[in-house]
Amino acid sequence: MHALAEHLGQVPMHSSEPLIRKLTSVGPVTNRDIKVLDCSHEERAPAGADLFSEGDSLGEVLFLRTGWAHRYRLLNDGRRQIVNVLVPGDLIGPFTPTAKQFAATLTPSSICRVSRADIARRMGDCPGFSAAVEALIASEFELLAERTVSLGRRNAKERIAFLLLEVYERLRRVGLVNGNSFELPLTQEVIGDALGLSVVHVNRTLRALREAKLATVGFGRATIHDLATLADVASAGEGSQVPAEEMTGIISLR
Amino acid sequence: MHALAEHLGQVPMHSSEPLIRKLTSVGPVTNRDIKVLDCSHEERAPAGADLFSEGDSLGEVLFLRTGWAHRYRLLNDGRRQIVNVLVPGDLIGPFTPTAKQFAATLTPSSICRVSRADIARRMGDCPGFSAAVEALIASEFELLAERTVSLGRRNAKERIAFLLLEVYERLRRVGLVNGNSFELPLTQEVIGDALGLSVVHVNRTLRALREAKLATVGFGRATIHDLATLADVASAGEGSQVPAEEMTGIISLR
DNA sequence: CGTAGTATTGACACTCGTCAATTGGGGTGG
DNA sequence: CCACCCCAATTGACGAGTGTCAATACTACG
């Protein structure tokens, strides 16, 4: 990395980066569009760092350049529900000027901040960027609906199988899967809080999946041994499996 | 109603209408903005009518002018998860050009269709309208996150209490609550499918709430007898209770 | 006055949560 | 380099919350 660039808070980006891959995966994005990110503030955060809290008014949007994070809500008796687990390349949020959820890192991460004003200003010259952001939000929406289905109608085994496949697919899209194995720096507690399960039950279920030779999870990694069968378990559901993603914002005003 | 207008598919709207109330509740909307709706196609649908299905490409967005509806997903073994229950004035969707969920009415309804192209075209002269739509989507997003918390971390009693309060609040905003009682044309099966519970358990829980003199649900109506206590039950959760809504789209490019 | 869908209730099974104790790994200070 | 500590992972035992099955009572509507 260029020391000067780093000193200025501007680290050059490469097309192999998850964030760039992610953006280009949802539609045509030019170098010019990506510049919006290049020019922005960039910073590192250790594991477990708070990124924003419920009620915060940021004026910016955060992207996860490297590392893992999560967005969550708390109940006043301490229960936590993770709304989404964020992998490299993901849009962290917040989705509204004042955040309605908490966000924190799970591993040491590199965060990219872009001011909302900037995005708006660039709508004219870098339409690809705001369109990409719109698409990212749309897929976040989709993910959330899918999680709702899991929590409402799938049992523990199905939920975990589904999560593994979902993460597998998301990582694959940004080039972070090698063969049938990928990094998964989630504690069982995090998995539980994401899927509405207790740590103990996550552990039991993980063991069941391992004994059934479907997948092995642990040591910060996950390995899928039998993708087909795992998919069967995962989606006793999924009606019509709508294909990939479209380059369309929510409701896409286009 | 004017026979002529009806014949043309254009029914004049009044400010007392839930749909108009809903739009104005999220921000400044002018008569001109509302015209976008006036000019659009309007139609009636009986109870249980399908509005769109997973995979459909509509080219339009639907609004629920009167009546109740729901958006849902199906698992291939028949399990259903209702993603959201829609009350008069709600934006039905779909949120993406090709729908990723099913939508159907629950009661006889009046539906308003607006073409996406039209919304885009009006962005210039009726900015208030597309801004309002953006805000509606943002609140839908918020609702979905909240439902996720319910399904993941609340028990049956809390979920139902929460649903009652949520619907109460949504109806209140569009002027459909009289005192502590409101219409609730949901079968226990629908409630169950929305909250990830079985019909039987919904019934049991409803009875418990009734016996605790918190709320009575039945005969297409709900009555809240003890709002304060019900709220206590509902949200063992809700950290900081972020206030009302802001006139800001998701990420609001403004 | 049927017929069908909805609401209710009881009995019972099973998934999943809670409690508590133990193990295993990875870091840290002596 | 070892002792210690803390956190994550495991496991067993037990109980609470929910689902399932099945029978019965309503209600609405044609």
XYZ file of C-alpha atoms (C1' of nucleotides) in Angstrom:
568
model
C 0.000 0.000 0.000
C 1.179 3.516 -0.667
C 2.147 5.139 2.571
C 1.060 8.513 1.310
C -2.344 7.336 0.275
C -2.838 5.679 3.614
C -1.794 8.801 5.383
C -4.479 10.686 3.539
C -7.029 8.056 4.421
C -7.216 7.021 0.809
C -6.259 3.469 0.176
C -6.367 2.445 -3.465
C -8.848 -0.276 -4.186
C -8.406 -3.292 -6.386
C -10.987 -5.096 -8.428
C -10.354 -8.248 -6.446
C -11.638 -6.611 -3.310
C -14.868 -7.994 -1.882
C -16.403 -4.554 -1.773
C -15.731 -3.900 -5.421
C -16.859 -7.374 -6.364
C -20.025 -6.886 -4.480
C -20.819 -3.616 -6.153
C -20.097 -4.919 -9.623
C -22.071 -8.075 -8.957
C -25.308 -6.150 -8.720
C -24.869 -4.164 -11.904
C -22.667 -2.153 -14.195
C -20.356 -0.044 -12.092
C -17.639 2.086 -13.654
C -14.305 3.125 -12.215
C -15.774 6.522 -11.843
C -18.536 5.156 -9.642
C -16.027 3.403 -7.466
C -14.194 6.668 -6.994
C -16.940 7.688 -4.650
C -15.564 5.094 -2.288
C -11.934 5.882 -2.980
C -12.362 9.466 -1.938
C -14.109 8.579 1.228
C -12.876 8.166 4.725
C -11.454 4.750 5.475
C -10.577 3.265 8.832
C -9.756 0.124 10.766
C -11.679 -1.232 13.722
C -10.771 -4.018 16.138
C -13.047 -6.974 16.840
C -16.073 -6.107 18.919
C -15.995 -2.416 18.093
C -19.287 -0.529 18.080
C -19.982 1.097 14.730
C -23.221 2.845 15.509
C -26.077 2.579 17.978
C -29.838 2.783 17.909
C -30.767 6.440 17.732
C -27.484 7.687 16.315
C -27.635 10.216 13.508
C -24.627 9.581 11.345
C -24.947 11.484 8.114
C -22.914 8.712 6.577
C -23.239 5.193 5.325
C -20.734 2.511 6.240
C -19.370 -0.219 4.037
C -17.514 -3.254 5.298
C -14.353 -3.462 3.235
C -12.823 -6.403 5.064
C -13.789 -8.333 8.169
C -17.122 -9.387 9.602
C -19.755 -7.428 11.489
C -23.384 -7.616 12.557
C -26.423 -5.450 12.930
C -28.661 -6.159 15.933
C -31.352 -5.017 18.326
C -31.577 -5.434 22.060
C -34.531 -6.125 24.306
C -34.376 -4.415 27.661
C -33.920 -7.687 29.495
C -30.734 -8.345 27.613
C -31.998 -10.629 24.876
C -30.345 -9.853 21.583
C -31.547 -10.466 18.060
C -29.024 -10.182 15.289
C -30.845 -8.786 12.294
C -28.060 -9.555 9.876
C -24.549 -10.881 9.833
C -22.323 -8.831 7.572
C -19.540 -10.270 5.441
C -16.772 -8.458 3.564
C -18.196 -6.174 0.916
C -21.542 -5.685 2.633
C -23.301 -2.419 3.178
C -23.418 -1.993 6.937
C -25.898 0.862 7.093
C -27.560 2.652 8.674
C -30.428 2.678 6.209
C -32.068 5.705 7.718
C -30.417 8.956 8.802
C -30.995 7.993 12.391
C -30.065 4.396 13.027
C -32.711 1.998 14.292
C -30.321 -0.794 15.091
C -26.905 -1.334 16.585
C -23.915 -2.350 14.526
C -20.606 -3.748 15.673
C -17.688 -5.656 14.248
C -17.123 -9.343 14.907
C -13.522 -9.417 13.719
C -10.900 -6.754 13.069
C -12.314 -4.886 10.102
C -11.715 -2.157 7.653
C -14.604 0.260 7.357
C -15.380 2.723 4.591
C -17.541 5.761 5.309
C -19.432 7.661 2.633
C -21.466 10.703 3.499
C -25.091 10.628 2.457
C -24.709 14.074 1.019
C -21.918 12.738 -1.144
C -24.019 9.937 -2.487
C -26.794 12.369 -3.281
C -24.375 14.798 -4.918
C -22.930 12.051 -7.053
C -26.277 10.854 -8.258
C -25.701 12.904 -11.381
C -22.158 12.006 -12.360
C -21.956 8.568 -10.784
C -25.415 7.105 -11.255
C -23.983 3.622 -11.165
C -22.958 4.024 -7.573
C -26.261 5.089 -6.133
C -27.965 2.470 -8.258
C -25.636 -0.129 -6.800
C -26.395 1.070 -3.293
C -30.070 0.846 -4.070
C -29.561 -2.729 -5.233
C -27.639 -3.594 -2.102
C -30.492 -2.299 -0.010
C -32.929 -4.341 -2.038
C -30.960 -7.501 -1.415
C -30.751 -6.652 2.271
C -34.512 -6.427 2.255
C -34.747 -9.780 0.581
C -32.380 -11.327 3.086
C -34.427 -9.992 5.946
C -37.627 -11.463 4.576
C -35.889 -14.776 4.188
C -34.642 -14.649 7.758
C -38.186 -13.962 8.890
C -39.306 -17.133 7.164
C -36.539 -19.069 8.876
C -37.372 -17.767 12.316
C -41.074 -18.233 11.857
C -41.309 -21.547 10.120
C -38.092 -23.519 10.190
C -36.691 -25.648 12.981
C -33.160 -25.419 14.338
C -31.592 -27.829 11.874
C -33.204 -26.134 8.906
C -32.281 -22.687 10.144
C -28.634 -23.510 10.564
C -28.430 -25.353 7.266
C -30.032 -22.379 5.620
C -27.665 -19.918 7.253
C -24.656 -21.925 6.146
C -25.858 -21.964 2.565
C -26.755 -18.303 2.626
C -23.345 -17.286 3.909
C -21.668 -19.694 1.519
C -23.434 -18.076 -1.397
C -22.724 -14.533 -0.235
C -19.046 -15.278 0.239
C -18.846 -17.069 -3.079
C -20.084 -13.969 -4.839
C -17.241 -11.910 -3.493
C -14.661 -14.599 -4.123
C -14.105 -15.749 -0.563
C -14.887 -19.424 -0.970
C -12.266 -22.018 -1.812
C -13.818 -25.297 -2.774
C -16.370 -26.296 -0.170
C -14.822 -24.509 2.753
C -14.897 -20.920 3.955
C -14.049 -18.711 6.870
C -16.832 -18.372 9.423
C -15.690 -16.331 12.406
C -18.969 -16.640 14.287
C -19.223 -17.952 17.803
C -22.104 -20.289 18.500
C -23.619 -17.523 20.550
C -23.669 -15.234 17.535
C -25.246 -17.936 15.413
C -27.851 -18.454 18.103
C -28.658 -14.776 18.363
C -29.031 -14.578 14.617
C -31.310 -17.587 14.376
C -33.321 -17.221 17.552
C -31.754 -20.242 19.239
C -29.866 -20.820 22.478
C -26.133 -21.472 22.395
C -26.647 -24.945 23.720
C -29.097 -25.840 21.037
C -26.874 -24.420 18.328
C -24.126 -26.651 19.607
C -26.369 -29.723 19.586
C -27.594 -28.977 16.093
C -24.113 -28.358 14.776
C -23.106 -31.701 16.145
C -26.044 -33.350 14.430
C -25.035 -31.805 11.105
C -21.483 -32.973 11.625
C -22.550 -36.507 12.510
C -24.787 -36.596 9.472
C -21.688 -35.669 7.467
C -23.407 -32.622 6.012
C -21.194 -29.828 7.295
C -18.486 -29.134 9.844
C -18.426 -25.834 11.663
C -15.743 -24.741 14.066
C -12.340 -23.162 14.502
C -13.560 -20.128 12.605
C -14.271 -22.167 9.498
C -17.135 -24.029 7.933
C -16.871 -26.896 5.505
C -19.779 -28.210 3.550
C -19.454 -31.899 2.861
C -22.705 -32.591 1.131
C -24.123 -29.514 -0.452
C -27.059 -31.217 -2.118
C -28.353 -32.888 1.013
C -27.688 -29.796 3.073
C -29.784 -27.820 0.624
C -32.553 -30.369 1.017
C -32.473 -29.959 4.769
C -32.216 -26.194 4.540
C -35.145 -25.593 2.390
C -37.799 -27.941 3.142
C -38.837 -24.608 1.772
C -38.269 -22.173 -1.013
C -41.090 -22.310 -3.431
C -39.777 -21.192 -6.754
C -36.200 -20.141 -6.120
C -36.123 -16.843 -7.905
C -32.732 -16.596 -9.634
C -29.868 -14.204 -9.005
C -30.265 -10.521 -8.417
C -31.420 -7.765 -10.645
C -29.945 -4.341 -10.930
C -32.947 -2.712 -9.453
C -33.395 -0.764 -6.339
C -36.241 -1.384 -4.086
C -39.190 -0.439 -6.144
C -36.484 0.913 -8.429
C -37.647 4.279 -9.649
C -36.319 3.437 -13.041
C -69.243 8.547 -5.709
C -69.516 9.898 -9.201
C -70.736 7.249 -11.570
C -68.774 8.756 -14.401
C -65.545 8.822 -12.512
C -66.036 5.249 -11.447
C -66.700 4.221 -14.985
C -63.389 5.724 -15.976
C -61.630 3.912 -13.181
C -60.976 7.196 -11.483
C -62.535 7.528 -8.105
C -61.961 10.882 -6.449
C -60.098 10.631 -3.180
C -60.772 12.396 0.052
C -58.315 13.500 2.659
C -60.024 11.285 5.189
C -59.004 8.221 3.252
C -56.507 5.934 4.936
C -54.261 5.972 1.902
C -54.060 9.744 1.846
C -53.618 9.889 5.577
C -50.825 7.410 5.364
C -49.008 9.358 2.680
C -49.332 12.653 4.468
C -48.300 11.093 7.747
C -44.813 10.427 6.459
C -44.192 13.886 5.077
C -45.410 16.885 3.157
C -47.544 15.674 0.290
C -49.368 18.118 -1.977
C -52.580 17.632 -3.878
C -50.474 17.436 -6.948
C -48.565 14.513 -5.536
C -51.753 12.731 -4.750
C -52.861 13.182 -8.336
C -50.442 10.444 -9.249
C -52.799 8.110 -7.444
C -55.930 9.725 -8.782
C -54.922 9.121 -12.347
C -54.062 5.558 -11.779
C -55.981 2.405 -12.279
C -58.232 1.491 -9.378
C -60.040 -1.773 -8.774
C -61.901 -3.914 -6.290
C -60.924 -7.386 -5.173
C -62.895 -9.932 -3.122
C -61.526 -11.554 0.016
C -58.830 -14.114 -0.639
C -57.898 -12.751 -4.036
C -54.338 -13.201 -5.219
C -52.676 -9.893 -6.024
C -49.331 -11.127 -7.233
C -47.123 -14.185 -6.901
C -43.473 -14.938 -6.375
C -41.734 -14.446 -9.681
C -44.320 -12.134 -11.243
C -43.060 -9.099 -13.109
C -45.647 -6.421 -12.651
C -44.324 -3.107 -13.823
C -46.623 -1.594 -11.231
C -46.842 -0.964 -7.543
C -50.035 -1.677 -5.618
C -51.552 0.353 -2.821
C -54.230 -0.890 -0.493
C -56.919 1.758 -0.520
C -59.399 -0.077 1.682
C -59.503 -3.568 3.139
C -56.820 -5.848 4.510
C -54.223 -7.972 2.757
C -51.001 -9.833 3.440
C -47.660 -10.568 1.864
C -46.249 -14.059 2.402
C -43.887 -16.809 1.354
C -44.480 -20.525 1.102
C -42.240 -23.477 1.889
C -42.656 -26.423 -0.400
C -44.196 -28.558 2.310
C -47.025 -26.119 2.706
C -45.793 -24.096 5.639
C -46.577 -20.426 5.209
C -44.892 -17.398 6.697
C -46.713 -14.112 6.472
C -44.091 -11.438 6.036
C -46.477 -8.595 6.708
C -50.127 -7.960 7.331
C -51.352 -4.974 5.351
C -53.917 -2.512 6.620
C -55.804 0.195 4.709
C -53.423 2.754 3.277
C -50.436 0.418 3.116
C -48.126 -0.011 0.216
C -48.622 -3.608 -0.899
C -45.652 -3.904 -3.199
C -43.943 -5.537 -4.906
C -40.745 -3.814 -3.932
C -38.763 -5.191 -6.806
C -39.820 -5.381 -10.463
C -40.155 -9.131 -10.122
C -41.966 -10.048 -6.955
C -40.231 -12.221 -4.392
C -43.299 -12.850 -2.292
C -46.964 -13.599 -2.716
C -49.656 -11.093 -1.905
C -53.358 -11.666 -1.412
C -56.323 -9.901 0.123
C -57.804 -10.953 3.450
C -61.036 -9.006 3.059
C -62.807 -7.395 0.132
C -60.484 -4.583 -0.838
C -59.961 -1.700 -3.119
C -56.598 -1.696 -4.822
C -54.785 1.152 -6.520
C -52.166 0.429 -9.171
C -49.431 2.863 -10.128
C -46.962 2.008 -12.845
C -43.313 2.181 -11.875
C -42.610 4.162 -14.989
C -45.192 6.676 -13.837
C -43.564 7.093 -10.458
C -40.205 7.585 -12.101
C -41.657 10.048 -14.595
C -43.288 12.030 -11.812
C -40.144 12.275 -9.789
C -39.639 15.696 -11.276
C -43.029 17.334 -10.912
C -44.306 15.348 -7.933
C -41.238 14.808 -5.794
C -43.405 14.522 -2.727
C -44.962 11.365 -4.007
C -41.843 9.379 -4.677
C -40.404 10.656 -1.418
C -43.491 9.395 0.357
C -43.165 6.039 -1.325
C -39.560 5.907 -0.255
C -40.607 6.625 3.308
C -43.254 3.919 3.178
C -40.634 1.443 2.080
C -38.377 2.552 4.885
C -41.108 1.929 7.425
C -41.802 -1.444 5.874
C -38.165 -2.255 6.371
C -38.365 -1.173 9.955
C -41.462 -3.275 10.516
C -39.749 -6.305 9.080
C -36.748 -5.923 11.356
C -39.093 -5.643 14.293
C -40.929 -8.778 13.262
C -37.605 -10.561 13.054
C -36.926 -9.619 16.651
C -40.332 -10.919 17.666
C -39.902 -14.239 15.918
C -36.380 -14.692 17.159
C -36.569 -13.539 20.731
C -40.112 -13.155 22.003
C -42.467 -15.837 23.280
C -46.028 -16.330 22.116
C -47.613 -13.955 24.606
C -45.142 -11.205 23.839
C -45.476 -11.678 20.099
C -49.226 -11.396 20.141
C -49.215 -8.446 22.493
C -46.701 -6.789 20.237
C -48.713 -7.479 17.107
C -51.825 -6.028 18.683
C -50.008 -2.853 19.637
C -48.348 -2.579 16.259
C -51.611 -2.908 14.384
C -53.305 -0.577 16.844
C -50.699 2.072 16.158
C -50.789 1.624 12.403
C -54.559 1.885 12.341
C -54.543 4.873 14.635
C -52.323 6.741 12.248
C -54.816 6.372 9.451
C -57.777 7.162 11.662
C -59.245 3.689 11.991
C -59.253 3.387 15.749
C -62.196 4.399 17.911
C -61.276 4.497 21.534
C -59.548 1.286 22.500
C -61.173 -0.916 19.930
C -60.512 -1.576 16.269
C -61.369 -3.881 13.409
C -59.101 -6.904 13.141
C -60.297 -9.221 10.385
C -57.593 -11.817 10.955
C -58.315 -15.460 11.599
C -56.234 -17.117 14.269
C -54.539 -19.036 11.500
C -53.403 -15.809 9.882
C -52.102 -14.519 13.188
C -50.246 -17.763 13.668
C -48.686 -17.661 10.231
C -47.581 -14.104 10.819
C -46.042 -14.824 14.209
C -44.660 -18.284 13.630
C -47.142 -20.000 15.935
C -49.686 -22.771 15.518
C -53.381 -21.950 15.441
C -53.948 -23.848 18.634
C -51.303 -21.943 20.477
C -52.583 -18.622 19.189
C -55.956 -19.563 20.586
C -54.518 -20.487 23.966
C -52.498 -17.290 24.147
C -55.428 -15.146 23.131
C -57.433 -16.730 25.899
C -54.661 -15.971 28.368
C -54.647 -12.322 27.325
C -58.403 -12.188 27.659
C -58.355 -13.790 31.104
C -55.667 -11.368 32.190
C -58.050 -8.615 31.085
C -55.436 -7.159 28.766
C -57.167 -7.488 25.409
C -60.058 -9.240 23.741
C -59.709 -10.497 20.206
C -62.481 -12.052 18.199
C -65.440 -11.476 15.926
C -63.239 -9.511 13.584
C -62.439 -6.963 16.280
C -59.827 -6.351 18.908
C -60.274 -4.378 22.102
C -57.432 -3.327 24.288
C -58.467 -3.143 27.920
C -55.182 -2.313 29.533
C -52.827 -0.642 27.143
C -50.092 0.053 29.661
C -49.840 -3.499 30.917
C -50.149 -4.882 27.415
C -47.241 -2.711 26.386
C -45.262 -4.076 29.295
C -45.925 -7.613 28.173
C -45.262 -6.786 24.549
C -41.944 -5.286 24.961
C -40.041 -6.933 27.597
C -38.060 -5.388 24.799
C -37.483 -2.237 22.864
C -34.364 -0.585 24.004
C -34.734 3.077 23.300
C -38.022 3.435 21.493
C -37.007 5.668 18.643
C -39.831 8.164 18.113
C -42.138 8.606 15.155
C -41.077 8.467 11.561
C -38.938 10.709 9.525
C -39.527 11.814 5.998
C -36.566 9.946 4.710
C -36.296 7.108 2.381
C -34.112 4.230 3.120
C -30.696 5.728 3.052
C -32.581 8.676 1.670
C -30.512 10.108 -1.138
C -31.396 13.539 0.053
C -81.282 -26.064 7.480
C -77.021 -27.707 5.789
C -72.149 -27.038 4.907
C -67.713 -25.137 5.518
C -64.698 -22.674 7.685
C -63.209 -20.977 12.333
C -62.707 -21.212 17.228
C -61.968 -24.073 21.446
C -60.387 -27.498 24.328
C -57.887 -31.606 26.182
C -54.196 -34.941 25.892
C -49.755 -35.888 24.687
C -45.178 -35.585 22.347
C -41.235 -33.158 21.156
C -38.318 -29.250 20.269
C -35.731 -26.165 22.464
C -34.311 -23.374 26.643
C -32.132 -23.300 31.176
C -28.882 -24.681 34.654
C -24.694 -26.435 35.814
C -20.496 -28.672 35.346
C -16.504 -29.825 32.362
C -13.350 -29.438 28.711
C -10.353 -27.189 25.431
C -7.712 -23.269 23.357
C -5.458 -19.095 23.159
C -3.497 -15.448 25.271
C -0.744 -13.233 29.102
C 2.198 -12.464 32.863
C 5.639 -14.280 35.692
C 8.423 -21.865 28.939
C 4.990 -22.731 32.203
C 0.982 -21.444 35.106
C -3.117 -19.265 34.970
C -7.263 -17.285 33.225
C -10.965 -16.301 30.312
C -13.931 -17.329 26.859
C -15.864 -20.577 23.706
C -17.385 -25.192 23.099
C -19.528 -29.447 25.031
C -22.407 -32.389 27.448
C -26.107 -34.144 30.586
C -30.342 -33.494 33.113
C -34.555 -31.419 33.475
C -38.465 -28.456 32.553
C -41.110 -24.983 29.991
C -43.134 -23.633 25.807
C -45.205 -25.072 21.553
C -46.711 -28.224 18.092
C -49.774 -32.025 16.750
C -53.937 -34.747 16.779
C -58.552 -35.145 17.374
C -63.025 -34.131 18.921
C -66.576 -30.549 19.632
C -68.851 -26.169 19.420
C -69.737 -21.946 16.931
C -70.817 -18.740 13.063
C -71.660 -17.360 8.764
C -73.650 -17.852 4.582
C -76.057 -19.796 0.698
